[in-house]
Tab-separated table of C-alpha atoms in Angstrom:
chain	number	residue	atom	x	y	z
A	1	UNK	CA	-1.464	-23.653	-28.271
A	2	UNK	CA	-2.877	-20.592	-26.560
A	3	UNK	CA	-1.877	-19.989	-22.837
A	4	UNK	CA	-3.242	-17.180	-20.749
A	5	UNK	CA	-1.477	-15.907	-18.231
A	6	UNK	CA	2.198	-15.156	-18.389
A	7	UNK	CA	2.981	-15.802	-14.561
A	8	UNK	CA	4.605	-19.057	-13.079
A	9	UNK	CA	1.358	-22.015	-14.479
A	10	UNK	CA	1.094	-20.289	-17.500
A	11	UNK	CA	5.194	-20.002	-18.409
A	12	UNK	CA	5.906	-23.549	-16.704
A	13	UNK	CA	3.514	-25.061	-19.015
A	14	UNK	CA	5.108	-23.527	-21.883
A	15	UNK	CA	8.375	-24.174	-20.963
A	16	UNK	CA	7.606	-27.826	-20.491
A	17	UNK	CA	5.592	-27.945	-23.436
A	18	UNK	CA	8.502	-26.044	-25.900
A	19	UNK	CA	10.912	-28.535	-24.614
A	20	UNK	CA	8.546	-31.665	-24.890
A	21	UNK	CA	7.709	-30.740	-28.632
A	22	UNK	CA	9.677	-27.867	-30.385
A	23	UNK	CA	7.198	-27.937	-33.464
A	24	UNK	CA	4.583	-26.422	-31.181
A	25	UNK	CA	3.598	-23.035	-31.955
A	26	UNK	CA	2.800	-21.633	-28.381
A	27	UNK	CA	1.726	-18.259	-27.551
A	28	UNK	CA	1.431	-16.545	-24.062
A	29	UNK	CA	-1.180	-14.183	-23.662
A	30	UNK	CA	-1.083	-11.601	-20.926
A	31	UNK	CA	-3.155	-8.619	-19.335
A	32	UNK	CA	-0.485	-6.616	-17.775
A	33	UNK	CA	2.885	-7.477	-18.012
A	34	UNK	CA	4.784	-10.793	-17.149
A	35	UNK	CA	4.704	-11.687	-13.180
A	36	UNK	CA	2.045	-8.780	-12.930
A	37	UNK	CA	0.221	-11.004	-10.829
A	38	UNK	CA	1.154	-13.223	-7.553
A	39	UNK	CA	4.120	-14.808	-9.574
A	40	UNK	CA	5.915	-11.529	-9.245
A	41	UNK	CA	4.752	-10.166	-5.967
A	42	UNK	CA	4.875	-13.167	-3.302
A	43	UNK	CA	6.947	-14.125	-0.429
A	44	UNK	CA	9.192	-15.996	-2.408
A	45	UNK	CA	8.570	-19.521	-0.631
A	46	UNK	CA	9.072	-22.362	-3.075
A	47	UNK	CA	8.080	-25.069	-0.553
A	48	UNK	CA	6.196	-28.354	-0.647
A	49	UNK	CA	2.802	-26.918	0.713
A	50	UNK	CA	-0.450	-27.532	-0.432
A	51	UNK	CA	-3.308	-26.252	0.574
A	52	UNK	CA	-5.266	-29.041	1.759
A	53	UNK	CA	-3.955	-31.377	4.248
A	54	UNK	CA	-2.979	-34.928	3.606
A	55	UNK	CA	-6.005	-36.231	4.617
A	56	UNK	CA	-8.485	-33.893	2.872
A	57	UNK	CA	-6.346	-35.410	-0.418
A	58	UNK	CA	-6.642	-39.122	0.704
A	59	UNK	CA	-10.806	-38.347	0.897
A	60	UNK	CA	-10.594	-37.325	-2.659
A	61	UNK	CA	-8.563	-40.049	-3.844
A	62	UNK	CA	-6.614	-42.621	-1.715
A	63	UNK	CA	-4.049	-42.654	1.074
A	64	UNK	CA	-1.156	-43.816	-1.482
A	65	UNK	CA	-1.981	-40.965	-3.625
A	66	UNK	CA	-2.285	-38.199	-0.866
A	67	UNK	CA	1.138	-39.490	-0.398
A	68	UNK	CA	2.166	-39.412	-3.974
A	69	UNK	CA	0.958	-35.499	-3.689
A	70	UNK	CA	3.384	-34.872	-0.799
A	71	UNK	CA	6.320	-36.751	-2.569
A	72	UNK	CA	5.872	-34.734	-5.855
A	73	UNK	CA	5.862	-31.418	-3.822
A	74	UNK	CA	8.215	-31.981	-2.382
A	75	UNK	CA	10.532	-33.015	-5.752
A	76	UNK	CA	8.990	-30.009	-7.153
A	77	UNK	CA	10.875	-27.604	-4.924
A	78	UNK	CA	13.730	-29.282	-5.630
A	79	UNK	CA	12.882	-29.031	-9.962
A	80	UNK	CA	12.616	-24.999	-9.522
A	81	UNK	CA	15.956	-24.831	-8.484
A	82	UNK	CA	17.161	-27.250	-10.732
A	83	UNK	CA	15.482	-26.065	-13.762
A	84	UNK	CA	16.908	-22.818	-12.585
A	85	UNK	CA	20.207	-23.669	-12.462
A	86	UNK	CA	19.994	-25.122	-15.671
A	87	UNK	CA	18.765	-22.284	-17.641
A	88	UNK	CA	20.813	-19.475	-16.030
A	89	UNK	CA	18.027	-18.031	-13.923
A	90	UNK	CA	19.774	-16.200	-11.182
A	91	UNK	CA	16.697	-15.811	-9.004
A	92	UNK	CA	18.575	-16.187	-5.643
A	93	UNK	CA	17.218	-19.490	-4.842
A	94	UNK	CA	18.666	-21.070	-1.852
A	95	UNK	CA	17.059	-24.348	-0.031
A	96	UNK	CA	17.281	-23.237	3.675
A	97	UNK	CA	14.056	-25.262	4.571
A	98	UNK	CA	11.352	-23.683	6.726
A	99	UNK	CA	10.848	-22.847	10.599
A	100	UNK	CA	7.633	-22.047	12.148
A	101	UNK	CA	7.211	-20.523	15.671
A	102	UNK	CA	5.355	-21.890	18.641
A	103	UNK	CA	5.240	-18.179	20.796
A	104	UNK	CA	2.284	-19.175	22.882
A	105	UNK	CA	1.178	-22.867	24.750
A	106	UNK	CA	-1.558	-23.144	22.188
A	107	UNK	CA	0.829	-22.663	19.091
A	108	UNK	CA	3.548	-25.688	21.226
A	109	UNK	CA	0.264	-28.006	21.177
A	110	UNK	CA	-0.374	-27.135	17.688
A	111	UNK	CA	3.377	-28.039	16.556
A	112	UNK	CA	3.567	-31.019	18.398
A	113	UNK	CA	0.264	-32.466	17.174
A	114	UNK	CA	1.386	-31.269	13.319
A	115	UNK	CA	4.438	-33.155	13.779
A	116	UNK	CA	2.819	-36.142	14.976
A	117	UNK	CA	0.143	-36.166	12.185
A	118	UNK	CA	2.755	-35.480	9.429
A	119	UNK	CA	4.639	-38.845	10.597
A	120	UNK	CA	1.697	-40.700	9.747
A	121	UNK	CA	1.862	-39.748	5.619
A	122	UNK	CA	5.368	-41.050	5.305
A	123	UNK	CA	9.004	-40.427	6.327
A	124	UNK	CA	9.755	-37.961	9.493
A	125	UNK	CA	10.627	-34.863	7.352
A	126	UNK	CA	8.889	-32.332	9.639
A	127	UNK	CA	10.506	-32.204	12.778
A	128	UNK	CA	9.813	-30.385	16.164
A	129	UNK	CA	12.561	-28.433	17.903
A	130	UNK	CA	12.942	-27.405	21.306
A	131	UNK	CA	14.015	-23.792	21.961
A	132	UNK	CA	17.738	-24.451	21.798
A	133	UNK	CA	17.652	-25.909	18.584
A	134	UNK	CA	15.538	-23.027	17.305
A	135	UNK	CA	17.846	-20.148	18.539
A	136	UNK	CA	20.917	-22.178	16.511
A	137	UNK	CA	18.625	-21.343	13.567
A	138	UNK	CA	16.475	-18.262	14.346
A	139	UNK	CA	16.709	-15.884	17.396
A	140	UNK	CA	12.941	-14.524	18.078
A	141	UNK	CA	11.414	-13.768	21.113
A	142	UNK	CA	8.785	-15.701	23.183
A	143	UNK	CA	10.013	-19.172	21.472
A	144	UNK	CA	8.414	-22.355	23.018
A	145	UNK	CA	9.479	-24.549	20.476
A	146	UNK	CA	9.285	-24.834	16.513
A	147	UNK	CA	8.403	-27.061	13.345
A	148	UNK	CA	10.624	-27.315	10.869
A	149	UNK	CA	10.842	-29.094	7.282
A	150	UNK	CA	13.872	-28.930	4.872
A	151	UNK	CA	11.659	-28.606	1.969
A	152	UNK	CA	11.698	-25.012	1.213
A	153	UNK	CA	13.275	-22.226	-0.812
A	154	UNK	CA	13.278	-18.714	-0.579
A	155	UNK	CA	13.797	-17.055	-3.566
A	156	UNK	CA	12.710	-13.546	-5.405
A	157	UNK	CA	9.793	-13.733	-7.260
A	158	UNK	CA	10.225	-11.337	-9.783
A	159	UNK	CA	13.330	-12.379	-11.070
A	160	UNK	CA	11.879	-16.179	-11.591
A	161	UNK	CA	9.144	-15.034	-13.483
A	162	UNK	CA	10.947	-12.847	-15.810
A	163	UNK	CA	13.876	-14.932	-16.057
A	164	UNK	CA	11.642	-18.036	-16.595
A	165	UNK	CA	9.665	-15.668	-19.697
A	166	UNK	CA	12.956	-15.147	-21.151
A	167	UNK	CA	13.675	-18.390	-21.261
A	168	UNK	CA	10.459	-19.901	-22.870
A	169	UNK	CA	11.267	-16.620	-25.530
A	170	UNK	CA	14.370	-18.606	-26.420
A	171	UNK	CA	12.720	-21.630	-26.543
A	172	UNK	CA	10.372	-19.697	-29.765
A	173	UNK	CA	7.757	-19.610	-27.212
A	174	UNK	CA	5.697	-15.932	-28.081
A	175	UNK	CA	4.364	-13.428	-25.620
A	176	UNK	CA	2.133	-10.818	-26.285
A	177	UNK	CA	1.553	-8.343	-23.080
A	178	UNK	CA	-0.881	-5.909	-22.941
A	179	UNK	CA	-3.663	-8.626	-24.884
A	180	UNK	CA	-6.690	-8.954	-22.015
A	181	UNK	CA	-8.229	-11.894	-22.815
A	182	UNK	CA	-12.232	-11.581	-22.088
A	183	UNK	CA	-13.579	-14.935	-22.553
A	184	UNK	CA	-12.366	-18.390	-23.448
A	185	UNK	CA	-14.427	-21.314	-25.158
A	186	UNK	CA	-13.423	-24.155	-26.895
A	187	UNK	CA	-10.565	-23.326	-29.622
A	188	UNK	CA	-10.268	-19.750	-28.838
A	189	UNK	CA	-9.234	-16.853	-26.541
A	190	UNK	CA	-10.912	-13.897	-27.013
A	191	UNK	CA	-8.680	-10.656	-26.593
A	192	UNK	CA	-9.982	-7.146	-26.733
A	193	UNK	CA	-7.980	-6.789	-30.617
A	194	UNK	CA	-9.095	-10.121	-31.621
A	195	UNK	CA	-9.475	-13.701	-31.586
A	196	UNK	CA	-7.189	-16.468	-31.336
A	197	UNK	CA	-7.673	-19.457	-31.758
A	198	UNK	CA	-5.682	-22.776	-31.124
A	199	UNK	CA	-6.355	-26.163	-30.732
A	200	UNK	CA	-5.595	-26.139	-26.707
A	201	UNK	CA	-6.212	-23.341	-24.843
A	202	UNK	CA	-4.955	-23.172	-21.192
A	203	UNK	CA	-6.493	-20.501	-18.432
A	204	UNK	CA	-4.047	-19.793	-16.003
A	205	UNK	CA	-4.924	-16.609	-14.026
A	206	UNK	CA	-5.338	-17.764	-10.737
A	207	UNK	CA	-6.549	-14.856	-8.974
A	208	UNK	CA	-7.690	-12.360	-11.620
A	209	UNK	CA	-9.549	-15.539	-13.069
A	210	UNK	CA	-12.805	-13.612	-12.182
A	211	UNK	CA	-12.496	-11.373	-15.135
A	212	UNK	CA	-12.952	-13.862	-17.744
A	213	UNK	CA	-16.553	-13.989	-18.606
A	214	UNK	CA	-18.319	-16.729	-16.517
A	215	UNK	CA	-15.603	-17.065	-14.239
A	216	UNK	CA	-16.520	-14.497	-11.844
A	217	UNK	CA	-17.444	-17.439	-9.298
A	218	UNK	CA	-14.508	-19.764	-10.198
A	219	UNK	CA	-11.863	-18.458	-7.403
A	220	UNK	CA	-12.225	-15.888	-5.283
A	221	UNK	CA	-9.126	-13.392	-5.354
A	222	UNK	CA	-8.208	-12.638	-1.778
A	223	UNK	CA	-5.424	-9.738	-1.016
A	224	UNK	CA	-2.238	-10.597	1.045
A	225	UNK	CA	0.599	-8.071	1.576
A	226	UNK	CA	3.605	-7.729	1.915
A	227	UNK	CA	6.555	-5.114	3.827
A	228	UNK	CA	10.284	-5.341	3.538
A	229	UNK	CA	13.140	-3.443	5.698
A	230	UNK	CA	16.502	-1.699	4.686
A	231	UNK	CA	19.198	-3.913	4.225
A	232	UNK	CA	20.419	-4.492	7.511
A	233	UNK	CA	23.699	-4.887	9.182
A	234	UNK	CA	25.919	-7.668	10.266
A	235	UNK	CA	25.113	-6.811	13.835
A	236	UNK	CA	21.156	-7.303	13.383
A	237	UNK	CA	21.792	-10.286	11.448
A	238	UNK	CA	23.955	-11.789	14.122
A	239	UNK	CA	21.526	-10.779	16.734
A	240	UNK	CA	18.480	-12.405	14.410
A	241	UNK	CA	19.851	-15.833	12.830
A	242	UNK	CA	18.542	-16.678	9.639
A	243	UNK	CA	22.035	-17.461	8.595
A	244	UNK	CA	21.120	-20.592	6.065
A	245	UNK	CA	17.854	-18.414	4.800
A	246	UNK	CA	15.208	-20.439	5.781
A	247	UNK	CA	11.465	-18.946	5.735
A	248	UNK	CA	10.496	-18.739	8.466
A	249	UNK	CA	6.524	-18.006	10.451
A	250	UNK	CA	4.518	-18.798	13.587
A	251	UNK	CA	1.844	-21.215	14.395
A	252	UNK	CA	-0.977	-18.641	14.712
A	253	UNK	CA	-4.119	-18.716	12.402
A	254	UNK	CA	-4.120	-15.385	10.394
A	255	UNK	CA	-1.236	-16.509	8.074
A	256	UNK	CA	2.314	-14.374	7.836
A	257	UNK	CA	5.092	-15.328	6.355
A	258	UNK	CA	9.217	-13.691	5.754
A	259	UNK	CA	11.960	-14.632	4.624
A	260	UNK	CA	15.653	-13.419	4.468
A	261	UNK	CA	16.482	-12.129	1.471
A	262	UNK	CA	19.532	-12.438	-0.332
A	263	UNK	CA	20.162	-8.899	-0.178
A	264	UNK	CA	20.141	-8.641	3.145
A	265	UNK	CA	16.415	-7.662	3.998
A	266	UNK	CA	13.264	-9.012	5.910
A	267	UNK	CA	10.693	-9.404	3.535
A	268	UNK	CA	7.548	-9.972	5.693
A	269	UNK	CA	4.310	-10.796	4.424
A	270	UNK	CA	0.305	-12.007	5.562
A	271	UNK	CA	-3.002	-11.951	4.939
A	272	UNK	CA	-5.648	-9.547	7.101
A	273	UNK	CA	-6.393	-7.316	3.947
A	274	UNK	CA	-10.388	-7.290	3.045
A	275	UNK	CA	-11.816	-9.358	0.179
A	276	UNK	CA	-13.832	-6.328	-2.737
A	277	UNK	CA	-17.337	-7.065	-3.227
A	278	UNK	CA	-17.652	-8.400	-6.634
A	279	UNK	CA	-14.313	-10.407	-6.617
A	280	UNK	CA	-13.272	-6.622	-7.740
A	281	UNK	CA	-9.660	-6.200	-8.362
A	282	UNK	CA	-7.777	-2.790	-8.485
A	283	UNK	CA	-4.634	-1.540	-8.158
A	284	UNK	CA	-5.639	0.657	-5.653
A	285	UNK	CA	-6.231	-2.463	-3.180
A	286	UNK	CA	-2.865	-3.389	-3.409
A	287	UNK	CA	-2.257	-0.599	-0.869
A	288	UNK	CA	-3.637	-1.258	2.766
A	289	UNK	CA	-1.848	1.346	5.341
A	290	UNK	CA	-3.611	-0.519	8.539
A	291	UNK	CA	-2.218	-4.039	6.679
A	292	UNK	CA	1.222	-2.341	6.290
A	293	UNK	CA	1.407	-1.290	9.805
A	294	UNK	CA	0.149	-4.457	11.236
A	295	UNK	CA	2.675	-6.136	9.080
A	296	UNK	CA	5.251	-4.443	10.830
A	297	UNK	CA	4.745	-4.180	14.232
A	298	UNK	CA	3.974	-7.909	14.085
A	299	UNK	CA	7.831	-8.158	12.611
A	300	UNK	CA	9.418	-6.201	15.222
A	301	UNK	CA	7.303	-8.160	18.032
A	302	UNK	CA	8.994	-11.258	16.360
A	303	UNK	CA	12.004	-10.073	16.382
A	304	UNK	CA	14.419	-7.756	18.560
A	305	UNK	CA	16.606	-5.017	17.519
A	306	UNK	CA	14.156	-3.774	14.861
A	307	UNK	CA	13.210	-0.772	16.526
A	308	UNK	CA	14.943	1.806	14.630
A	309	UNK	CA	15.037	-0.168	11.087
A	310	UNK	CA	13.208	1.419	8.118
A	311	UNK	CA	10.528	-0.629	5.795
A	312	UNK	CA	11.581	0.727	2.372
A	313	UNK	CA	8.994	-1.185	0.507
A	314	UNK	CA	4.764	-2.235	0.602
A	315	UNK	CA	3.135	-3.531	-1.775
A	316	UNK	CA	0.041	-6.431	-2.408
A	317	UNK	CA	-1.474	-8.369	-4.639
A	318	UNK	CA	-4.754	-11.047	-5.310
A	319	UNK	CA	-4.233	-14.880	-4.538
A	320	UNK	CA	-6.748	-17.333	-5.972
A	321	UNK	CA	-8.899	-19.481	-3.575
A	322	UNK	CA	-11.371	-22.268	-4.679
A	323	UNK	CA	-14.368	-22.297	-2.731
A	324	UNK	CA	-13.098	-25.698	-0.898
A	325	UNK	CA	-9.561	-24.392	-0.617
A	326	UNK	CA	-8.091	-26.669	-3.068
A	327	UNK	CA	-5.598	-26.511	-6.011
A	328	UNK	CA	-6.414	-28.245	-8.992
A	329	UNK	CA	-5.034	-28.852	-12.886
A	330	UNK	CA	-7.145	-30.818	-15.684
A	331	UNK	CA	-8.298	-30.766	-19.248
A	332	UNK	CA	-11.278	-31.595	-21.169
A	333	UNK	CA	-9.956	-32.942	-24.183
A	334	UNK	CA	-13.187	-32.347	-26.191
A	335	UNK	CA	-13.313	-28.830	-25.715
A	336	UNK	CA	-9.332	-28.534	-25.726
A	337	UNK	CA	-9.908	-26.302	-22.338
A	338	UNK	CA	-7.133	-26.461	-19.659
A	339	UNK	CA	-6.805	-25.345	-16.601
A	340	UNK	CA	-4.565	-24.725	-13.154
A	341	UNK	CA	-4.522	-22.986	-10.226
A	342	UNK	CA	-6.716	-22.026	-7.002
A	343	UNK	CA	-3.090	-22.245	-5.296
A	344	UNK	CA	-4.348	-20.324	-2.162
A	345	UNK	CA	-0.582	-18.461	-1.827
A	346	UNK	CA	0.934	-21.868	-2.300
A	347	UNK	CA	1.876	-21.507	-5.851
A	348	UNK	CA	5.947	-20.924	-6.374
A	349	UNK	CA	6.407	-24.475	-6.333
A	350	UNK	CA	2.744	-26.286	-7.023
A	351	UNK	CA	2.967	-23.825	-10.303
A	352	UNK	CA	5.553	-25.983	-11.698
A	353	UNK	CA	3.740	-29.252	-10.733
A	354	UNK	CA	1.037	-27.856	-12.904
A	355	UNK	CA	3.147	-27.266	-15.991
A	356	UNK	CA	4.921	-30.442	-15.898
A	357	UNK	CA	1.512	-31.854	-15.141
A	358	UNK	CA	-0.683	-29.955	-18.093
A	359	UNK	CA	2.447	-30.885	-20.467
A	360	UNK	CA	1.622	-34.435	-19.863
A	361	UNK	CA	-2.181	-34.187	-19.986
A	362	UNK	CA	-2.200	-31.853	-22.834
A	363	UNK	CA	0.023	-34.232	-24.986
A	364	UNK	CA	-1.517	-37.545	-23.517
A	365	UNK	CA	1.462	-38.983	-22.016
A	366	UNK	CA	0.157	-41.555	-19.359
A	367	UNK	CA	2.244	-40.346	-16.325
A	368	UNK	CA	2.529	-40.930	-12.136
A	369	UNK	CA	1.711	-36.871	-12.435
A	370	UNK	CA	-1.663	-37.448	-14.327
A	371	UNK	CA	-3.038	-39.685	-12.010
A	372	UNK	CA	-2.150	-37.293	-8.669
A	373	UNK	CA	-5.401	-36.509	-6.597
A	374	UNK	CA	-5.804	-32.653	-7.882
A	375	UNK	CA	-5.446	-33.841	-11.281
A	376	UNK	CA	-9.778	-32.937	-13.070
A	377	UNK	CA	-10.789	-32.025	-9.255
A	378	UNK	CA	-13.707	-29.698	-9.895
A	379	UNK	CA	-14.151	-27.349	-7.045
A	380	UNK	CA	-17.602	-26.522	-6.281
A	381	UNK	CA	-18.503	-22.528	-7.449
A	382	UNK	CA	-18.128	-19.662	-4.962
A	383	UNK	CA	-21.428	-18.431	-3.633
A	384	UNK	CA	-22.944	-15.554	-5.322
A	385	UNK	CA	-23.039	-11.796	-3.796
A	386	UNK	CA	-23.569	-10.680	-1.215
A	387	UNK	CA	-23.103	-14.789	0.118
A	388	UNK	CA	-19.449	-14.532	-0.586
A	389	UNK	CA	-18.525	-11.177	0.297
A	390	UNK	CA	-19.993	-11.573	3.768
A	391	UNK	CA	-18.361	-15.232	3.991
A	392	UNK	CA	-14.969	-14.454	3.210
A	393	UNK	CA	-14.530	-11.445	5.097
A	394	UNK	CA	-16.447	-13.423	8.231
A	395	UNK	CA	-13.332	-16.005	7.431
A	396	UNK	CA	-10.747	-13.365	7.812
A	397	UNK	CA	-11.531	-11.421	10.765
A	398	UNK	CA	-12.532	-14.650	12.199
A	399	UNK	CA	-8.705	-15.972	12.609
A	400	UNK	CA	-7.458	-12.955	13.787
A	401	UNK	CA	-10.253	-13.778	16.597
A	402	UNK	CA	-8.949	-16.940	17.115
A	403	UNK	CA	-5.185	-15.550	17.941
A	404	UNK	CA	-6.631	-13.325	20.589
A	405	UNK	CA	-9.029	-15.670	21.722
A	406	UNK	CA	-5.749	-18.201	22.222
A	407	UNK	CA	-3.824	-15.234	23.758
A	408	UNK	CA	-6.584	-14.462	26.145
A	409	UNK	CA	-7.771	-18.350	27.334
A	410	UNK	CA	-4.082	-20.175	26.431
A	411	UNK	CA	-6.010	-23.299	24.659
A	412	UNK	CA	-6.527	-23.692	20.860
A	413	UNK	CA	-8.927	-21.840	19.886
A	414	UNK	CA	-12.967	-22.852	19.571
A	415	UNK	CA	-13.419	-20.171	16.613
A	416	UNK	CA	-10.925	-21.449	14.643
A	417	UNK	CA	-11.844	-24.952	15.308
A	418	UNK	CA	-15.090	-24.726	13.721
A	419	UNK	CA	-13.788	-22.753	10.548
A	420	UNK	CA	-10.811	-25.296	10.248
A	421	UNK	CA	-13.539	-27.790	7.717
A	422	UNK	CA	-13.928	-24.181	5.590
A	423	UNK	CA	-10.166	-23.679	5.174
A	424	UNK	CA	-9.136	-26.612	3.810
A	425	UNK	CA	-8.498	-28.705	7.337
């Protein structure tokens, strides 16, 4: 069994798979080094997001399995922490749920009218809360109101994915760093010191999935970044909230996202860095100074009493996006080629959907998980150059538009009504 990629899909599936059947001989291969990729360097939000709405999911299936979808997200938070727990992974997980911000009359409709929607795909679990409620939780400024749902995490990335690839290590799973694979087929990966070759061979590189050979159109890696403060004091906490740790955002289209960390920190993250002709990814991308500042005057305008606090840390990293925004996992048992991913930032939790899910696909177990909606979705193929690189970047700048647009006018906004059918709406 040859996996590649040693972030969150690729060691989930092995972990699930070394556990299922410890006669299989399972080996991880990796580019960098384990978590290089989004697994160690996101926002730490295990939460039951997808990135398609319900409804999207009911089009490509049904209504009872959109639903299903939501229900095993939702468990899958819940499995992380478990699983954690379980196998001594001390990655600071802590199940505060989630708050998101309505600052301005056009974020309040849009919170009201998620709410509203979300009651219509089952139980009441996202719940709108007026400003009191809000400052019991979270003390920001401008509040109008809030969403929240309990089904969320925050967590730290990095030591989930390394604690997870010790784990699987100790299950007799093997990992070799430092192997680039350059092209899969059927029964092999091919590395840049050899070939190997295995009867199932899994890709899971979500957003450096470009650099496989014929894959350059597959997902489309997109930068997000990320700041995070000095630990702060009691005093700032008090003055802030966050007491119980939940993530926390606002309604407004160009996504950011922060949670409290256990350390005592804001670690404060969003998208708004460009897309590299090409689907290029470098190192040196990682670093955005305009991002970085952005990043943080958008934290202390949430938030009062950061005036004088330092931001110790900046760094970034590639997400994957299909071309229709959404997350899938499948095989083709002929070939013995296996796939997941296309997680759109959503991956801490949907990652270990996909290994429970590729575990039961890959050894034909006839499971609820196998039948879920993103289960052999094919997303169509990214445009080609210079299509894509004008497209995505159009996408981008065109939600930070639509915030000043609502700013300016106080009604949801037109621009990001017409992109909503592009971004998975």
């Amino acid at each position: 069994m040859a996996i590649v990629g040693a972030g969150y899909t690729g060691l989930w599936t092995a972990y699930y798979l070394a556990k299922a059947d410890p006669s299989l001989r399972i080996v991880v291969l990796e580019a960098e080094t384990v978590g290089f990729g989004a697994s160690g360097r996101n926002g730490g939000w295990c939460s039951a997001l997808f990135p398609v709405s319900s409804q999207r999911l009911a089009s490509l299936s049904s209504r009872d399995s959109a639903i299903a979808m939501h229900r095993a997200m939702q468990a899958s938070v819940n499995e992380v922490g478990l699983v954690s727990a379980a196998e001594g992974i001390d990655c600071d997980y802590h199940k505060g749920g989630t708050i998101v911000l309505a600052r301005t009359a056009a974020q309040l409709a849009r919170a009201r009218a998620e709410v509203a929607e979300a009651g219509e795909w089952g139980p009441g679990d996202l719940r709108f809360l007026e400003p009191d409620e809000v400052a019991s939780q979270v003390r920001a400024t401008k509040v109008l109101g809030a969403t929240f749902t309990p089904h969320c995490a925050a967590l730290h990335p990095g030591k989930l994915v390394r604690g997870l690839a010790a784990v699987v290590e100790r299950l007799g799973v093997t990992i070799h760093e430092h192997t680039p694979v350059v092209s899969i087929s059927a029964g092999q990966a091919v590395t840049q010191y050899g070939v190997l070759r295995a009867e199932v061979v899994v890709r899971a590189t979500e957003g450096f999935t470009p650099s496989l050979a014929g894959e350059a159109r597959t997902l489309a890696p997109v930068y997000s970044l990320m700041v995070a403060t000095e630990p702060l004091p009691e005093a700032t906490w008090d003055q802030i909230g966050l007491a119980d740790r939940p993530t926390f955002s606002d309604h407004r289209h160009l996504v950011i996202y922060g949670q409290r960390t256990a350390d005592g920190r804001l670690a404060f993250g969003g998208r708004g860095a460009p897309y590299h002709f090409g689907s290029r990814v470098k190192p040196s991308f990682d670093v955005e100074p305009r991002v970085f500042g952005a990043l943080q005057s958008t934290l202390r305008s949430l938030f009062d009493g950061l005036d004088d606090v330092a931001f110790t840390h900046a760094w970034g990293g590639p997400l994957g996006v299909p071309r229709d925004w959404c997350a899938s996992v499948g095989i083709d048992h002929q070939s013995g080629l296996a796939w997941a991913g296309g997680y759109v930032g959503d991956g801490v939790s949907t990652t270990n959907l996909a290994g429970r899910t590729l575990t039961d696909l890959i050894l034909r177990r006839d499971t609820r998980l196998i039948h879920l909606p993103w289960v052999d979705h094919r997303s169509p193929r990214w445009e080609p150059e210079p299509l894509r690189w004008l497209g995505i970047n159009a996408g981008l700048r065109a939600m930070t538009a639509a915030d000043t647009e609502e700013c300016l006018t106080r009604r949801n906004s037109r621009i990001a009504r017409l992109m909503s059918p592009l971004l998975g709406g």
